[in-house]
Amino acid sequence: MFTSIFTRAIKQSPASIRMMSTNSSITARAIIYSSYGEPIDEIKCHSYNINLNELNENQVVVQSLATPINPSDINQIQGVYPSRPSISIDSLPNLLKPSSVSGNEGLFKVIAIGSNVKNLKINDWCIPLNVNYGTWCTHKLSNENELIKINENLSINQAATIAVNPSSAYQMLTYYEKLNPDDWFVQNGANSQVGRAAIQIAKSRGINSINVVRNRDNIDELKKDLYSIGATKVITDEENESKEFSKEIKSWLNGKEIKLGLNCVGGPSATGLIRKLGNSGTLLTYGGMSMKPVTVPTGLLIFKNLNIKGFWITGNIKSIPNSRIDTINEVTKLIESGVLTEQKYNETELNLDSLTDDQLLEAFINALKNSKSGKQIIKFN
Ligand SMILES: NC(=O)c1ccc[n+]([C@@H]2O[C@H](COP(=O)([O-])OP(=O)(O)OC[C@H]3O[C@@H](n4cnc5c(N)ncnc54)[C@H](OP(=O)(O)O)[C@@H]3O)[C@@H](O)[C@H]2O)c1
């Protein structure tokens, strides 16, 4: 049904709408929620028709290629994330009650365009310009100005996940402290997607990293993996929190002070990072995976004049003009040059030709259930 439309010739309709279909209407499906709570209990599948012959001049219809499950998507459905789409009866056609479409990140392909669309053409890849786009869907009717064209040299997974994790790593290593070659930064949650991107970006600039990870049975395997992507040192949470081990770390620094800490975890792990910072160093907290608060030893705050800040890429989109597009352009270059390599994903592939509402819902419920054991991505073919 859906994929077959792409193989047909581009049709020019009387209203100057260009599309990859001889069908005038397609069935779109979206994962929606109507109230806040645990995502697996709240999400539903909603299907509706998009009439390809009735596009306004600046509208485009896109088909999803891939969308990840990010912690912030889960927090939005739980109602605990500060930036959320409104729950509205107007979110989609034919809703039975006010709802929001889940998902903030994803890669789409253009399948129909209105008569005055200038920057996108049929088959182009694109991602949302802003958060709260509602990416957990098969198709979407959009305005051209809600989308950014994306380079098709990237892999589908890289393009679908470019806007949040690698972009956050790029901004945290670029906007806050001037890090020169041979400088050091320290981070916890180093095996997260943000952490792994930070390791690679730092390595490409000659910057050293101390990477804190949770201990586990196969810790040597994880260390080997992080060293292979460019980590300078990898230590466990226990070593991060140990006063004795700090002497060992000092011996690595060769008289240099650590300028920047990236905190994904909070609790004692964050305090361990803070203790390692040099004078006037900066701790950026971007995640709270342990759900524990960040505690700053008073003496360090006073006598080391530390900068303890939050990092939120969504906040930067609003406060730093063009930061979204500029960052995506820079991260695209880092991917193309091989600095940022493929991340690991647990992929679920769905066939749009035969997809049902129940199958789409089940795929997202399973991905949500598995989201603690690795990054999940839903792909459509
Ligand atoms: N502020 C922002 O703008 C921004 C942007 C992007 C991401 N984030 C946040 O960054 C964090 C990581 O996101 P991601 O997508 O990169 O995640 P991810 O790839 O799914 O990785 C999650 C990481 O968290 C670690 N972790 C999970 N539970 C933990 C716990 N209880 N204590 C310590 N570590 C724990 C995991 O450690 P193991 O490797 O040991 O499993 C893993 O490395 C999330 O909190 C996300 O919301 C924030």
Coordinates of C-alpha atoms and ligand atoms in Angstrom, one line a residue:
M1 CA 0.0 0.0 0.0
F2 CA 2.5 2.7 1.1
T3 CA 5.8 1.7 -0.2
S4 CA 4.5 0.8 -3.6
I5 CA 3.5 4.4 -4.1
F6 CA 7.1 5.4 -4.1
T7 CA 8.0 3.3 -7.1
R8 CA 5.5 5.0 -9.3
A9 CA 6.2 8.0 -11.5
I10 CA 5.8 11.5 -10.1
K11 CA 2.4 12.7 -10.9
Q12 CA 1.6 16.4 -11.5
S13 CA -1.9 17.1 -10.3
P14 CA -4.1 19.8 -11.7
A15 CA -3.5 21.9 -8.6
S16 CA 0.3 21.8 -9.1
I17 CA 0.8 19.4 -6.2
R18 CA 3.7 17.1 -6.9
M19 CA 3.7 13.6 -5.4
M20 CA 5.1 10.1 -5.7
S21 CA 1.8 8.5 -6.0
T22 CA -1.2 8.0 -8.2
N23 CA -3.2 7.4 -5.0
S24 CA -4.9 10.6 -3.8
S25 CA -5.1 9.5 -0.2
I26 CA -2.9 7.7 2.2
T27 CA -3.6 6.3 5.7
A28 CA -1.3 7.9 8.3
R29 CA -0.8 6.4 11.7
A30 CA 0.5 8.1 14.8
I31 CA 1.3 7.1 18.4
I32 CA -0.7 9.5 20.6
Y33 CA -1.4 10.0 24.3
S34 CA -4.3 11.9 25.9
S35 CA -3.2 12.0 29.5
Y36 CA 0.1 11.9 31.4
G37 CA 1.4 8.6 33.0
E38 CA 3.5 5.6 32.3
P39 CA 4.0 5.6 28.5
I40 CA 3.2 1.9 28.0
D41 CA -0.2 2.5 29.6
E42 CA -0.9 5.9 27.9
I43 CA 0.0 5.4 24.3
K44 CA -2.6 4.5 21.6
C45 CA -2.4 4.3 17.8
H46 CA -4.6 6.8 15.8
S47 CA -5.1 6.4 12.1
Y48 CA -6.5 9.0 9.7
N49 CA -6.3 9.9 6.0
I50 CA -4.1 12.5 4.3
N51 CA -5.5 13.7 1.0
L52 CA -2.5 14.3 -1.3
N53 CA -4.6 16.4 -3.7
E54 CA -5.6 18.9 -1.0
L55 CA -2.2 20.4 0.0
N56 CA -1.9 24.1 0.6
E57 CA 0.9 25.7 -1.5
N58 CA 3.5 25.5 1.3
Q59 CA 2.5 22.1 2.7
V60 CA 4.4 18.9 2.3
V61 CA 3.6 15.3 3.2
V62 CA 6.4 13.3 4.7
Q63 CA 6.8 9.6 5.4
S64 CA 8.8 8.4 8.4
L65 CA 12.0 6.5 7.8
A66 CA 13.1 6.1 11.4
T67 CA 12.4 7.5 14.9
P68 CA 14.3 6.8 18.1
I69 CA 13.0 6.5 21.7
N70 CA 14.8 9.1 23.8
P71 CA 14.6 9.6 27.6
S72 CA 12.9 13.0 27.0
D73 CA 10.2 11.4 24.9
I74 CA 9.3 9.2 27.8
N75 CA 9.5 12.1 30.3
Q76 CA 7.1 14.1 28.1
I77 CA 4.4 11.3 28.2
Q78 CA 5.0 11.1 32.0
G79 CA 4.3 14.8 32.1
V80 CA 7.5 15.6 33.9
Y81 CA 9.4 17.3 31.0
P82 CA 9.2 21.1 30.9
S83 CA 8.8 21.3 27.1
R84 CA 5.7 19.4 26.0
P85 CA 3.3 19.6 23.0
S86 CA -0.2 20.7 24.0
I87 CA -2.8 18.0 24.4
S88 CA -5.4 19.2 21.9
I89 CA -8.3 18.0 19.8
D90 CA -6.7 19.7 16.8
S91 CA -3.4 17.8 17.0
L92 CA -4.6 15.4 14.2
P93 CA -7.8 14.9 12.2
N94 CA -10.6 12.7 13.6
L95 CA -9.4 12.5 17.2
L96 CA -12.0 11.3 19.6
K97 CA -10.4 13.2 22.5
P98 CA -7.6 15.8 23.0
S99 CA -4.3 14.2 22.4
S100 CA -0.6 14.8 21.6
V101 CA 1.6 12.9 19.1
S102 CA 4.7 11.4 20.9
G103 CA 8.3 11.7 19.8
N104 CA 10.7 14.6 19.1
E105 CA 13.3 13.2 16.8
G106 CA 13.1 11.3 13.5
L107 CA 14.0 11.2 9.9
F108 CA 11.4 11.7 7.2
K109 CA 11.2 11.4 3.4
V110 CA 9.2 13.9 1.3
I111 CA 6.4 12.2 -0.7
A112 CA 4.2 15.2 -1.8
I113 CA 4.7 18.9 -2.0
G114 CA 2.5 21.9 -2.5
S115 CA 2.8 24.3 -5.5
N116 CA 5.0 26.9 -3.7
V117 CA 7.4 24.7 -1.8
K118 CA 10.9 26.0 -2.5
N119 CA 13.4 24.2 -0.3
L120 CA 12.2 20.6 -0.4
K121 CA 11.6 18.2 -3.3
I122 CA 10.1 14.7 -3.6
N123 CA 12.4 12.1 -2.0
D124 CA 14.4 14.6 0.0
W125 CA 15.3 13.6 3.6
C126 CA 14.3 16.0 6.3
I127 CA 14.1 16.3 10.1
P128 CA 11.9 18.6 12.3
L129 CA 13.2 22.1 12.8
N130 CA 11.8 22.2 16.3
V131 CA 11.1 19.9 19.2
N132 CA 7.5 18.7 20.0
Y133 CA 7.0 17.8 16.3
G134 CA 5.4 14.4 17.1
T135 CA 7.8 12.0 15.2
W136 CA 6.3 8.7 16.3
C137 CA 4.2 8.3 13.2
T138 CA 4.2 6.8 9.7
H139 CA 3.3 10.0 7.8
K140 CA 2.7 13.6 8.5
L141 CA 1.3 16.7 6.9
S142 CA 3.6 19.7 7.5
N143 CA 4.6 23.1 6.4
E144 CA 7.8 23.4 4.6
N145 CA 9.2 25.7 7.3
E146 CA 8.8 23.1 10.0
L147 CA 11.5 20.9 8.4
I148 CA 15.2 20.9 7.7
K149 CA 16.6 19.2 4.7
I150 CA 19.2 16.5 5.7
N151 CA 22.2 15.2 3.8
E152 CA 21.4 11.8 2.3
N153 CA 25.1 10.7 2.7
L154 CA 24.3 9.9 6.4
S155 CA 22.9 6.5 7.4
I156 CA 19.2 6.5 8.3
N157 CA 20.1 5.9 11.9
Q158 CA 22.6 8.8 12.0
A159 CA 20.2 11.2 10.3
A160 CA 17.3 10.1 12.5
T161 CA 19.2 10.8 15.7
I162 CA 21.4 13.8 14.7
A163 CA 19.4 16.5 16.5
V164 CA 19.6 15.5 20.2
N165 CA 22.5 13.4 21.3
P166 CA 25.5 14.2 19.0
S167 CA 24.2 17.8 18.8
S168 CA 24.2 18.0 22.7
A169 CA 27.8 16.6 22.9
Y170 CA 28.9 19.1 20.2
Q171 CA 27.4 22.1 22.0
M172 CA 28.7 21.1 25.4
L173 CA 32.2 20.8 24.1
T174 CA 32.0 24.0 22.0
Y175 CA 29.9 26.7 23.7
Y176 CA 31.0 26.7 27.3
E177 CA 34.8 26.3 28.0
K178 CA 37.6 26.9 25.5
L179 CA 39.2 23.5 25.3
N180 CA 42.5 23.4 23.5
P181 CA 44.4 20.3 22.3
D182 CA 45.8 18.4 25.3
D183 CA 43.2 19.9 27.7
W184 CA 41.0 17.5 29.7
F185 CA 37.3 17.1 30.4
V186 CA 35.6 14.5 32.6
Q187 CA 32.2 12.9 32.1
N188 CA 29.9 10.3 33.6
G189 CA 27.4 8.3 31.7
A190 CA 30.2 7.9 29.2
N191 CA 28.6 5.0 27.5
S192 CA 25.4 6.9 26.8
Q193 CA 24.9 8.1 23.2
V194 CA 25.8 11.7 24.3
G195 CA 28.9 10.4 26.1
R196 CA 30.1 8.3 23.2
A197 CA 29.7 11.3 20.8
A198 CA 31.6 13.5 23.3
I199 CA 34.5 11.1 23.4
Q200 CA 34.8 11.1 19.6
I201 CA 34.4 14.9 19.1
A202 CA 37.0 15.5 21.8
K203 CA 39.4 13.0 20.3
S204 CA 39.2 14.7 16.9
R205 CA 40.2 18.0 18.6
G206 CA 43.1 16.4 20.5
I207 CA 41.2 16.9 23.8
N208 CA 41.7 14.3 26.5
S209 CA 38.7 12.7 28.3
I210 CA 38.2 10.9 31.6
N211 CA 35.1 8.7 31.2
V212 CA 33.2 7.4 34.2
V213 CA 31.0 4.3 33.6
R214 CA 29.0 2.0 35.9
N215 CA 30.9 -1.1 36.9
R216 CA 29.7 -4.4 35.4
D217 CA 30.9 -8.0 34.9
N218 CA 32.2 -7.2 31.5
I219 CA 33.8 -3.9 32.4
D220 CA 37.0 -4.7 30.4
E221 CA 34.9 -5.2 27.3
L222 CA 33.2 -1.8 27.8
K223 CA 36.6 -0.1 28.5
K224 CA 38.1 -1.6 25.3
D225 CA 35.1 -0.4 23.3
L226 CA 35.4 3.2 24.7
Y227 CA 39.1 3.2 24.1
S228 CA 38.5 2.1 20.6
I229 CA 36.4 5.2 19.9
G230 CA 39.0 7.6 21.4
A231 CA 38.6 7.7 25.2
T232 CA 41.8 8.7 26.9
K233 CA 40.9 7.1 30.3
V234 CA 37.9 5.0 31.4
I235 CA 37.2 4.6 35.1
T236 CA 34.3 3.1 37.2
D237 CA 31.9 5.0 39.4
E238 CA 33.8 3.5 42.4
E239 CA 37.1 5.0 41.2
N240 CA 35.4 8.3 40.4
E241 CA 34.1 8.5 44.0
S242 CA 37.4 7.3 45.6
K243 CA 39.7 9.9 47.3
E244 CA 42.7 7.5 46.9
F245 CA 42.1 7.1 43.2
S246 CA 42.3 10.9 42.7
K247 CA 46.1 10.7 43.1
E248 CA 46.2 8.3 40.1
I249 CA 44.1 10.8 38.1
K250 CA 46.4 13.7 39.1
S251 CA 49.3 11.7 37.7
W252 CA 47.6 11.5 34.3
L253 CA 47.0 15.3 34.0
N254 CA 50.7 16.3 33.8
G255 CA 50.0 19.5 35.8
K256 CA 46.9 20.5 33.8
E257 CA 43.6 21.3 35.4
I258 CA 40.3 19.7 34.2
K259 CA 38.2 22.6 32.7
L260 CA 34.9 20.9 32.0
G261 CA 32.7 18.2 33.5
L262 CA 29.6 16.7 31.7
N263 CA 27.1 15.2 34.2
C264 CA 24.6 12.7 32.8
V265 CA 23.9 11.0 36.2
G266 CA 23.7 13.2 39.3
G267 CA 24.2 12.0 42.9
P268 CA 27.6 10.9 44.2
S269 CA 28.8 10.4 40.6
A270 CA 28.3 14.1 39.9
T271 CA 30.1 15.0 43.1
G272 CA 33.0 12.9 42.0
L273 CA 33.2 14.9 38.7
I274 CA 33.0 18.2 40.7
R275 CA 35.9 17.2 42.9
K276 CA 38.1 16.7 39.8
L277 CA 37.5 20.1 38.3
G278 CA 40.2 22.7 38.4
N279 CA 39.9 26.4 39.4
S280 CA 36.9 28.1 37.7
G281 CA 36.0 24.9 36.0
T282 CA 32.5 24.2 34.7
L283 CA 30.1 21.4 35.5
L284 CA 27.3 21.1 32.9
T285 CA 24.5 18.9 34.1
Y286 CA 22.5 17.6 31.1
G287 CA 20.9 14.4 32.5
G288 CA 19.8 12.9 35.8
M289 CA 19.9 9.2 35.1
S290 CA 20.3 8.2 38.8
M291 CA 17.4 10.4 39.7
K292 CA 19.5 11.8 42.6
P293 CA 20.3 15.5 43.1
V294 CA 23.6 17.1 42.4
T295 CA 25.4 18.0 45.6
V296 CA 28.3 20.5 45.4
P297 CA 30.8 20.5 48.3
T298 CA 30.6 24.1 49.7
G299 CA 34.4 24.5 50.0
L300 CA 34.9 23.7 46.3
L301 CA 32.2 26.1 45.3
I302 CA 33.8 28.9 47.2
F303 CA 37.5 28.4 46.9
K304 CA 37.6 27.0 43.4
N305 CA 35.0 29.4 42.0
L306 CA 33.3 26.6 40.1
N307 CA 30.6 27.2 37.5
I308 CA 27.7 24.8 38.1
K309 CA 25.3 25.0 35.2
G310 CA 22.5 23.2 33.5
F311 CA 22.6 22.3 29.8
W312 CA 19.4 21.9 27.8
I313 CA 19.6 21.8 24.0
T314 CA 16.0 22.8 23.7
G315 CA 16.8 25.9 25.8
N316 CA 19.7 26.7 23.5
I317 CA 17.4 26.4 20.4
K318 CA 15.3 29.2 21.9
S319 CA 18.1 31.4 23.3
I320 CA 20.9 31.0 20.7
P321 CA 19.7 32.1 17.2
N322 CA 20.3 29.5 14.5
S323 CA 21.9 27.1 17.0
R324 CA 19.8 24.2 15.8
I325 CA 20.7 24.5 12.1
D326 CA 24.3 25.5 12.8
T327 CA 24.8 22.6 15.1
I328 CA 23.3 20.1 12.7
N329 CA 25.5 21.4 9.9
E330 CA 28.6 20.9 12.1
V331 CA 27.5 17.5 13.3
T332 CA 26.8 16.5 9.7
K333 CA 30.4 17.4 8.8
L334 CA 31.7 15.3 11.8
I335 CA 29.7 12.3 10.6
E336 CA 30.8 12.7 7.0
S337 CA 34.4 13.0 8.0
G338 CA 34.2 9.8 10.1
V339 CA 34.7 11.5 13.4
L340 CA 31.3 10.4 14.6
T341 CA 30.7 6.7 13.8
E342 CA 27.5 4.6 13.9
Q343 CA 26.1 4.2 17.4
K344 CA 24.5 1.0 18.6
Y345 CA 20.8 0.6 18.2
N346 CA 18.2 -2.0 18.9
E347 CA 16.2 -1.7 15.7
T348 CA 12.6 -2.7 15.0
E349 CA 11.7 -2.7 11.3
L350 CA 8.1 -2.2 10.2
N351 CA 6.8 -2.7 6.7
L352 CA 4.5 0.1 5.8
D353 CA 2.8 -2.0 3.1
S354 CA 1.2 -4.4 5.7
L355 CA 1.4 -2.4 8.9
T356 CA -1.7 -2.3 11.1
D357 CA -2.6 0.0 14.0
D358 CA -2.0 -2.9 16.5
Q359 CA 1.4 -3.7 15.1
L360 CA 2.6 0.0 15.3
L361 CA 1.4 0.3 18.9
E362 CA 3.0 -3.0 19.8
A363 CA 6.3 -2.0 18.3
F364 CA 6.4 1.2 20.4
I365 CA 5.3 -0.6 23.6
N366 CA 8.1 -3.2 23.1
A367 CA 10.6 -0.5 22.4
L368 CA 9.6 1.4 25.5
K369 CA 9.8 -1.7 27.6
N370 CA 13.4 -2.4 26.2
S371 CA 14.5 1.2 26.4
K372 CA 16.6 0.6 29.6
S373 CA 18.7 -2.0 27.8
G374 CA 20.0 0.1 24.9
K375 CA 18.9 2.8 22.5
Q376 CA 15.7 1.8 20.6
I377 CA 14.9 2.9 17.0
I378 CA 11.8 2.2 15.0
K379 CA 12.4 2.0 11.2
F380 CA 9.9 2.0 8.4
N381 CA 10.4 0.5 5.0
Ligands
LIG1 N1 19.8 18.3 28.5 C1 19.8 18.0 27.2 O1 19.6 18.8 26.3 C2 19.9 16.5 26.8 C3 20.2 16.2 25.5 C4 20.4 14.8 25.2 C5 20.3 13.9 26.2 N2 20.0 14.3 27.5 C6 19.9 13.3 28.6 O2 21.1 12.6 28.6 C7 20.9 11.4 29.2 C8 21.4 10.3 28.3 O3 20.7 10.2 27.1 P1 21.0 9.2 25.9 O4 20.0 9.2 25.0 O5 22.5 9.4 25.5 O6 20.9 7.9 26.8 P2 21.3 6.4 26.4 O7 22.2 6.3 25.2 O8 20.0 5.6 26.5 O9 22.2 6.0 27.7 C9 21.7 6.1 29.0 C10 23.0 6.1 29.9 O10 22.6 6.3 31.2 C11 23.2 5.4 32.0 N3 22.4 5.1 33.2 C12 21.1 4.6 33.1 N4 20.6 4.5 34.4 C13 21.6 4.9 35.2 C14 21.7 5.0 36.6 N5 20.7 4.7 37.4 N6 22.9 5.5 37.1 C15 23.9 5.8 36.3 N7 23.9 5.8 35.0 C16 22.7 5.3 34.4 C17 23.5 4.2 31.2 O11 24.6 3.5 31.7 P3 25.1 2.1 31.2 O12 25.9 2.3 30.0 O13 25.9 1.6 32.4 O14 23.9 1.3 30.9 C18 23.7 4.8 29.8 O15 25.1 5.1 29.6 C19 19.4 11.3 29.5 O16 19.1 11.7 30.8 C20 18.8 12.3 28.5 O17 17.6 12.8 28.9 C21 19.8 15.6 27.8

